Amino acid sequence: MNDGKKKPVSVGPARRAAFEELKRRGSLLRFGSHQAYRHVLQTLSIQTGLDLSQPSTFVIRITDRCPLRCRHCTDWSADSTGELTTGQWSDILDDIARWPGSCHTILTGGEPLQRDDLDQLARHATRRGLTCTVFTHGGNLGPARVARLVDAGVRCLRISLDGIGQTHDTFRGASGLYDAVLRNIRDARKTFPSLAVVLGAVIVEPNVDQIGSLVRLAGDLDLDGIEFMVLYPSFYDRSSPDPHWYRGHPAWPTDPSRVERALAEVGELRRQGYPVLNLPGQLDLFARYYADPTARFDDVPCLGLHTKVNITSRGNLFACNKERGSLVGRSLREVWNSDELRTMRKRATSCGLPCAIACNFQQPFLSRVRLLGRVLRR
């Protein structure tokens, strides 16, 4: 007997999975269109001097805590008191979603998995339309842990890998870490094929002769990329940096010619199709930097203050080795458009410091599109 009521439509697992995949691709395409718009604004700002830029990436240091004792880093020794609460981070994520809107958030540390609310923060970000990456050492990313991150909406894992085998373990101060990272990456690729995985490596004395092997490993694991960074003093070291800090540093490469040869190999592997995210011009700048770490790079525009916002564990906007204002109870847009940051953006296009060639290097828009396309194809 028909009582006039419509029966609920049954949605099977296959249809539900197809719908979720459609939502995923739609959100990534929306993210890409927003990034294209901001790229135009950033390019106009640099070329014309007009202050039109809007941030497209937020590097959010949700904790200073880290179980590792890496040879190139002292951030783990920072005072970890005063980290923002879940509610305070959620408020900041809400503010980012209001302005500039759909963009890339990177939850990092320290080690972000040290926070029990990482999944909650990632879910809050993605529900507000933000694309979320987790930057981790990767040793604790077992299948169940990755499943929770994926369920929270995380699109990408960025995993530190600074050498092959014992080299990585010694450099990061953790026995067995390399094997754990590779096991976790393989499990994640098998179980969650749509999850992007990118390696990050700092070029240091112990791994100079292995960076080509790291590129081949990224290819063999079918990863979405590997990106190299140069060694320089921590952004979060609040003391005035010593211009000759590299002398006697245990991780500083002793032979610039070895670095140059290794970078040339990376460039060749990139031409062969390996997923190297660094551009050839950037690799050339790296070689120049390691040959003379006191050199200036006045010919390289720094995009750090045009494209990226770094936020400390206490909720402060961090730029050019200094905290520039708290985002707790204050709008991001207000801090971004402050006279101090407007002045800094004008100066940053030719400041000449080495951060301009690494984290703040200008990636052509087509390179960003290529990575987005690779993720969409998964």
PDB file of N, CA and C in Angstrom, residues 214-259:
ATOM      1  N   LEU A 214      68.145   9.579  -3.862  1.00  0.00           N
ATOM      2  CA  LEU A 214      66.851   9.972  -3.317  1.00  0.00           C
ATOM      3  C   LEU A 214      65.847  10.271  -4.434  1.00  0.00           C
ATOM      4  N   VAL A 215      66.328  10.906  -5.508  1.00  0.00           N
ATOM      5  CA  VAL A 215      65.454  11.182  -6.648  1.00  0.00           C
ATOM      6  C   VAL A 215      64.970   9.872  -7.269  1.00  0.00           C
ATOM      7  N   ARG A 216      65.893   8.926  -7.459  1.00  0.00           N
ATOM      8  CA  ARG A 216      65.507   7.634  -8.042  1.00  0.00           C
ATOM      9  C   ARG A 216      64.527   6.896  -7.133  1.00  0.00           C
ATOM     10  N   LEU A 217      64.733   7.015  -5.828  1.00  0.00           N
ATOM     11  CA  LEU A 217      63.821   6.376  -4.882  1.00  0.00           C
ATOM     12  C   LEU A 217      62.417   6.964  -5.019  1.00  0.00           C
ATOM     13  N   ALA A 218      62.318   8.286  -5.147  1.00  0.00           N
ATOM     14  CA  ALA A 218      61.010   8.932  -5.325  1.00  0.00           C
ATOM     15  C   ALA A 218      60.327   8.415  -6.582  1.00  0.00           C
ATOM     16  N   GLY A 219      61.111   8.204  -7.643  1.00  0.00           N
ATOM     17  CA  GLY A 219      60.557   7.655  -8.869  1.00  0.00           C
ATOM     18  C   GLY A 219      60.120   6.216  -8.708  1.00  0.00           C
ATOM     19  N   ASP A 220      60.953   5.422  -8.051  1.00  0.00           N
ATOM     20  CA  ASP A 220      60.629   4.002  -7.858  1.00  0.00           C
ATOM     21  C   ASP A 220      59.361   3.823  -7.010  1.00  0.00           C
ATOM     22  N   LEU A 221      59.142   4.734  -6.064  1.00  0.00           N
ATOM     23  CA  LEU A 221      57.968   4.651  -5.199  1.00  0.00           C
ATOM     24  C   LEU A 221      56.737   5.308  -5.821  1.00  0.00           C
ATOM     25  N   ASP A 222      56.910   5.840  -7.030  1.00  0.00           N
ATOM     26  CA  ASP A 222      55.821   6.528  -7.738  1.00  0.00           C
ATOM     27  C   ASP A 222      55.253   7.672  -6.908  1.00  0.00           C
ATOM     28  N   LEU A 223      56.154   8.484  -6.339  1.00  0.00           N
ATOM     29  CA  LEU A 223      55.717   9.610  -5.518  1.00  0.00           C
ATOM     30  C   LEU A 223      55.397  10.818  -6.403  1.00  0.00           C
ATOM     31  N   ASP A 224      54.751  11.794  -5.803  1.00  0.00           N
ATOM     32  CA  ASP A 224      54.314  12.967  -6.556  1.00  0.00           C
ATOM     33  C   ASP A 224      55.392  14.037  -6.652  1.00  0.00           C
ATOM     34  N   GLY A 225      56.493  13.850  -5.967  1.00  0.00           N
ATOM     35  CA  GLY A 225      57.587  14.803  -6.095  1.00  0.00           C
ATOM     36  C   GLY A 225      58.616  14.634  -5.010  1.00  0.00           C
ATOM     37  N   ILE A 226      59.766  15.230  -5.249  1.00  0.00           N
ATOM     38  CA  ILE A 226      60.799  15.390  -4.233  1.00  0.00           C
ATOM     39  C   ILE A 226      61.351  16.789  -4.395  1.00  0.00           C
ATOM     40  N   GLU A 227      61.493  17.471  -3.283  1.00  0.00           N
ATOM     41  CA  GLU A 227      61.964  18.862  -3.313  1.00  0.00           C
ATOM     42  C   GLU A 227      63.160  19.010  -2.388  1.00  0.00           C
ATOM     43  N   PHE A 228      64.223  19.610  -2.905  1.00  0.00           N
ATOM     44  CA  PHE A 228      65.430  19.832  -2.123  1.00  0.00           C
ATOM     45  C   PHE A 228      65.454  21.255  -1.593  1.00  0.00           C
ATOM     46  N   MET A 229      66.025  21.388  -0.404  1.00  0.00           N
ATOM     47  CA  MET A 229      66.202  22.690   0.226  1.00  0.00           C
ATOM     48  C   MET A 229      67.665  22.861   0.613  1.00  0.00           C
ATOM     49  N   VAL A 230      68.075  24.119   0.737  1.00  0.00           N
ATOM     50  CA  VAL A 230      69.441  24.392   1.173  1.00  0.00           C
ATOM     51  C   VAL A 230      69.481  24.518   2.693  1.00  0.00           C
ATOM     52  N   LEU A 231      70.662  24.366   3.242  1.00  0.00           N
ATOM     53  CA  LEU A 231      70.862  24.476   4.685  1.00  0.00           C
ATOM     54  C   LEU A 231      71.146  25.932   5.041  1.00  0.00           C
ATOM     55  N   TYR A 232      70.359  26.473   5.942  1.00  0.00           N
ATOM     56  CA  TYR A 232      70.658  27.798   6.491  1.00  0.00           C
ATOM     57  C   TYR A 232      70.107  27.875   7.904  1.00  0.00           C
ATOM     58  N   PRO A 233      70.438  28.926   8.651  1.00  0.00           N
ATOM     59  CA  PRO A 233      69.962  29.002  10.037  1.00  0.00           C
ATOM     60  C   PRO A 233      68.447  28.923  10.106  1.00  0.00           C
ATOM     61  N   SER A 234      67.959  28.343  11.188  1.00  0.00           N
ATOM     62  CA  SER A 234      66.522  28.174  11.355  1.00  0.00           C
ATOM     63  C   SER A 234      65.798  29.501  11.259  1.00  0.00           C
ATOM     64  N   PHE A 235      64.652  29.494  10.557  1.00  0.00           N
ATOM     65  CA  PHE A 235      63.806  30.691  10.516  1.00  0.00           C
ATOM     66  C   PHE A 235      63.354  31.078  11.917  1.00  0.00           C
ATOM     67  N   TYR A 236      63.289  30.107  12.812  1.00  0.00           N
ATOM     68  CA  TYR A 236      62.727  30.357  14.130  1.00  0.00           C
ATOM     69  C   TYR A 236      63.801  30.632  15.185  1.00  0.00           C
ATOM     70  N   ASP A 237      65.039  30.811  14.721  1.00  0.00           N
ATOM     71  CA  ASP A 237      66.100  31.246  15.618  1.00  0.00           C
ATOM     72  C   ASP A 237      65.970  32.755  15.761  1.00  0.00           C
ATOM     73  N   ARG A 238      65.551  33.218  16.944  1.00  0.00           N
ATOM     74  CA  ARG A 238      65.248  34.628  17.113  1.00  0.00           C
ATOM     75  C   ARG A 238      66.478  35.481  17.400  1.00  0.00           C
ATOM     76  N   SER A 239      67.639  34.849  17.498  1.00  0.00           N
ATOM     77  CA  SER A 239      68.863  35.618  17.693  1.00  0.00           C
ATOM     78  C   SER A 239      69.347  36.144  16.351  1.00  0.00           C
ATOM     79  N   SER A 240      70.213  37.154  16.392  1.00  0.00           N
ATOM     80  CA  SER A 240      70.767  37.702  15.154  1.00  0.00           C
ATOM     81  C   SER A 240      71.694  36.665  14.545  1.00  0.00           C
ATOM     82  N   PRO A 241      71.462  36.263  13.299  1.00  0.00           N
ATOM     83  CA  PRO A 241      72.289  35.202  12.708  1.00  0.00           C
ATOM     84  C   PRO A 241      73.722  35.650  12.466  1.00  0.00           C
ATOM     85  N   ASP A 242      74.648  34.776  12.756  1.00  0.00           N
ATOM     86  CA  ASP A 242      76.057  35.001  12.483  1.00  0.00           C
ATOM     87  C   ASP A 242      76.283  34.816  10.985  1.00  0.00           C
ATOM     88  N   PRO A 243      76.847  35.798  10.278  1.00  0.00           N
ATOM     89  CA  PRO A 243      77.047  35.651   8.830  1.00  0.00           C
ATOM     90  C   PRO A 243      77.964  34.491   8.466  1.00  0.00           C
ATOM     91  N   HIS A 244      78.751  34.014   9.423  1.00  0.00           N
ATOM     92  CA  HIS A 244      79.652  32.886   9.166  1.00  0.00           C
ATOM     93  C   HIS A 244      79.241  31.656   9.980  1.00  0.00           C
ATOM     94  N   TRP A 245      77.939  31.496  10.155  1.00  0.00           N
ATOM     95  CA  TRP A 245      77.405  30.403  10.964  1.00  0.00           C
ATOM     96  C   TRP A 245      77.799  29.037  10.418  1.00  0.00           C
ATOM     97  N   TYR A 246      78.011  28.938   9.115  1.00  0.00           N
ATOM     98  CA  TYR A 246      78.261  27.653   8.458  1.00  0.00           C
ATOM     99  C   TYR A 246      79.637  27.092   8.784  1.00  0.00           C
ATOM    100  N   ARG A 247      80.559  27.949   9.197  1.00  0.00           N
ATOM    101  CA  ARG A 247      81.904  27.472   9.506  1.00  0.00           C
ATOM    102  C   ARG A 247      81.867  26.562  10.727  1.00  0.00           C
ATOM    103  N   GLY A 248      82.284  25.343  10.530  1.00  0.00           N
ATOM    104  CA  GLY A 248      82.274  24.384  11.629  1.00  0.00           C
ATOM    105  C   GLY A 248      80.918  23.731  11.872  1.00  0.00           C
ATOM    106  N   HIS A 249      79.897  24.107  11.085  1.00  0.00           N
ATOM    107  CA  HIS A 249      78.593  23.475  11.252  1.00  0.00           C
ATOM    108  C   HIS A 249      78.708  22.007  10.818  1.00  0.00           C
ATOM    109  N   PRO A 250      78.239  21.067  11.636  1.00  0.00           N
ATOM    110  CA  PRO A 250      78.440  19.645  11.322  1.00  0.00           C
ATOM    111  C   PRO A 250      77.734  19.176  10.055  1.00  0.00           C
ATOM    112  N   ALA A 251      76.746  19.918   9.590  1.00  0.00           N
ATOM    113  CA  ALA A 251      75.990  19.477   8.418  1.00  0.00           C
ATOM    114  C   ALA A 251      76.372  20.239   7.145  1.00  0.00           C
ATOM    115  N   TRP A 252      77.259  21.239   7.261  1.00  0.00           N
ATOM    116  CA  TRP A 252      77.587  22.037   6.080  1.00  0.00           C
ATOM    117  C   TRP A 252      78.525  21.260   5.144  1.00  0.00           C
ATOM    118  N   PRO A 253      78.190  21.145   3.856  1.00  0.00           N
ATOM    119  CA  PRO A 253      79.056  20.404   2.924  1.00  0.00           C
ATOM    120  C   PRO A 253      80.443  21.031   2.825  1.00  0.00           C
ATOM    121  N   THR A 254      81.451  20.188   2.882  1.00  0.00           N
ATOM    122  CA  THR A 254      82.831  20.690   2.912  1.00  0.00           C
ATOM    123  C   THR A 254      83.408  20.938   1.526  1.00  0.00           C
ATOM    124  N   ASP A 255      82.827  20.335   0.494  1.00  0.00           N
ATOM    125  CA  ASP A 255      83.371  20.444  -0.859  1.00  0.00           C
ATOM    126  C   ASP A 255      82.284  20.932  -1.824  1.00  0.00           C
ATOM    127  N   PRO A 256      82.300  22.224  -2.191  1.00  0.00           N
ATOM    128  CA  PRO A 256      81.263  22.756  -3.086  1.00  0.00           C
ATOM    129  C   PRO A 256      81.196  22.040  -4.433  1.00  0.00           C
ATOM    130  N   SER A 257      82.327  21.506  -4.905  1.00  0.00           N
ATOM    131  CA  SER A 257      82.314  20.831  -6.206  1.00  0.00           C
ATOM    132  C   SER A 257      81.480  19.556  -6.159  1.00  0.00           C
ATOM    133  N   ARG A 258      81.482  18.861  -5.005  1.00  0.00           N
ATOM    134  CA  ARG A 258      80.628  17.676  -4.859  1.00  0.00           C
ATOM    135  C   ARG A 258      79.155  18.061  -4.940  1.00  0.00           C
ATOM    136  N   VAL A 259      78.814  19.180  -4.316  1.00  0.00           N
ATOM    137  CA  VAL A 259      77.426  19.652  -4.359  1.00  0.00           C
ATOM    138  C   VAL A 259      77.047  19.993  -5.796  1.00  0.00           C
TER     139      VAL A 259
END
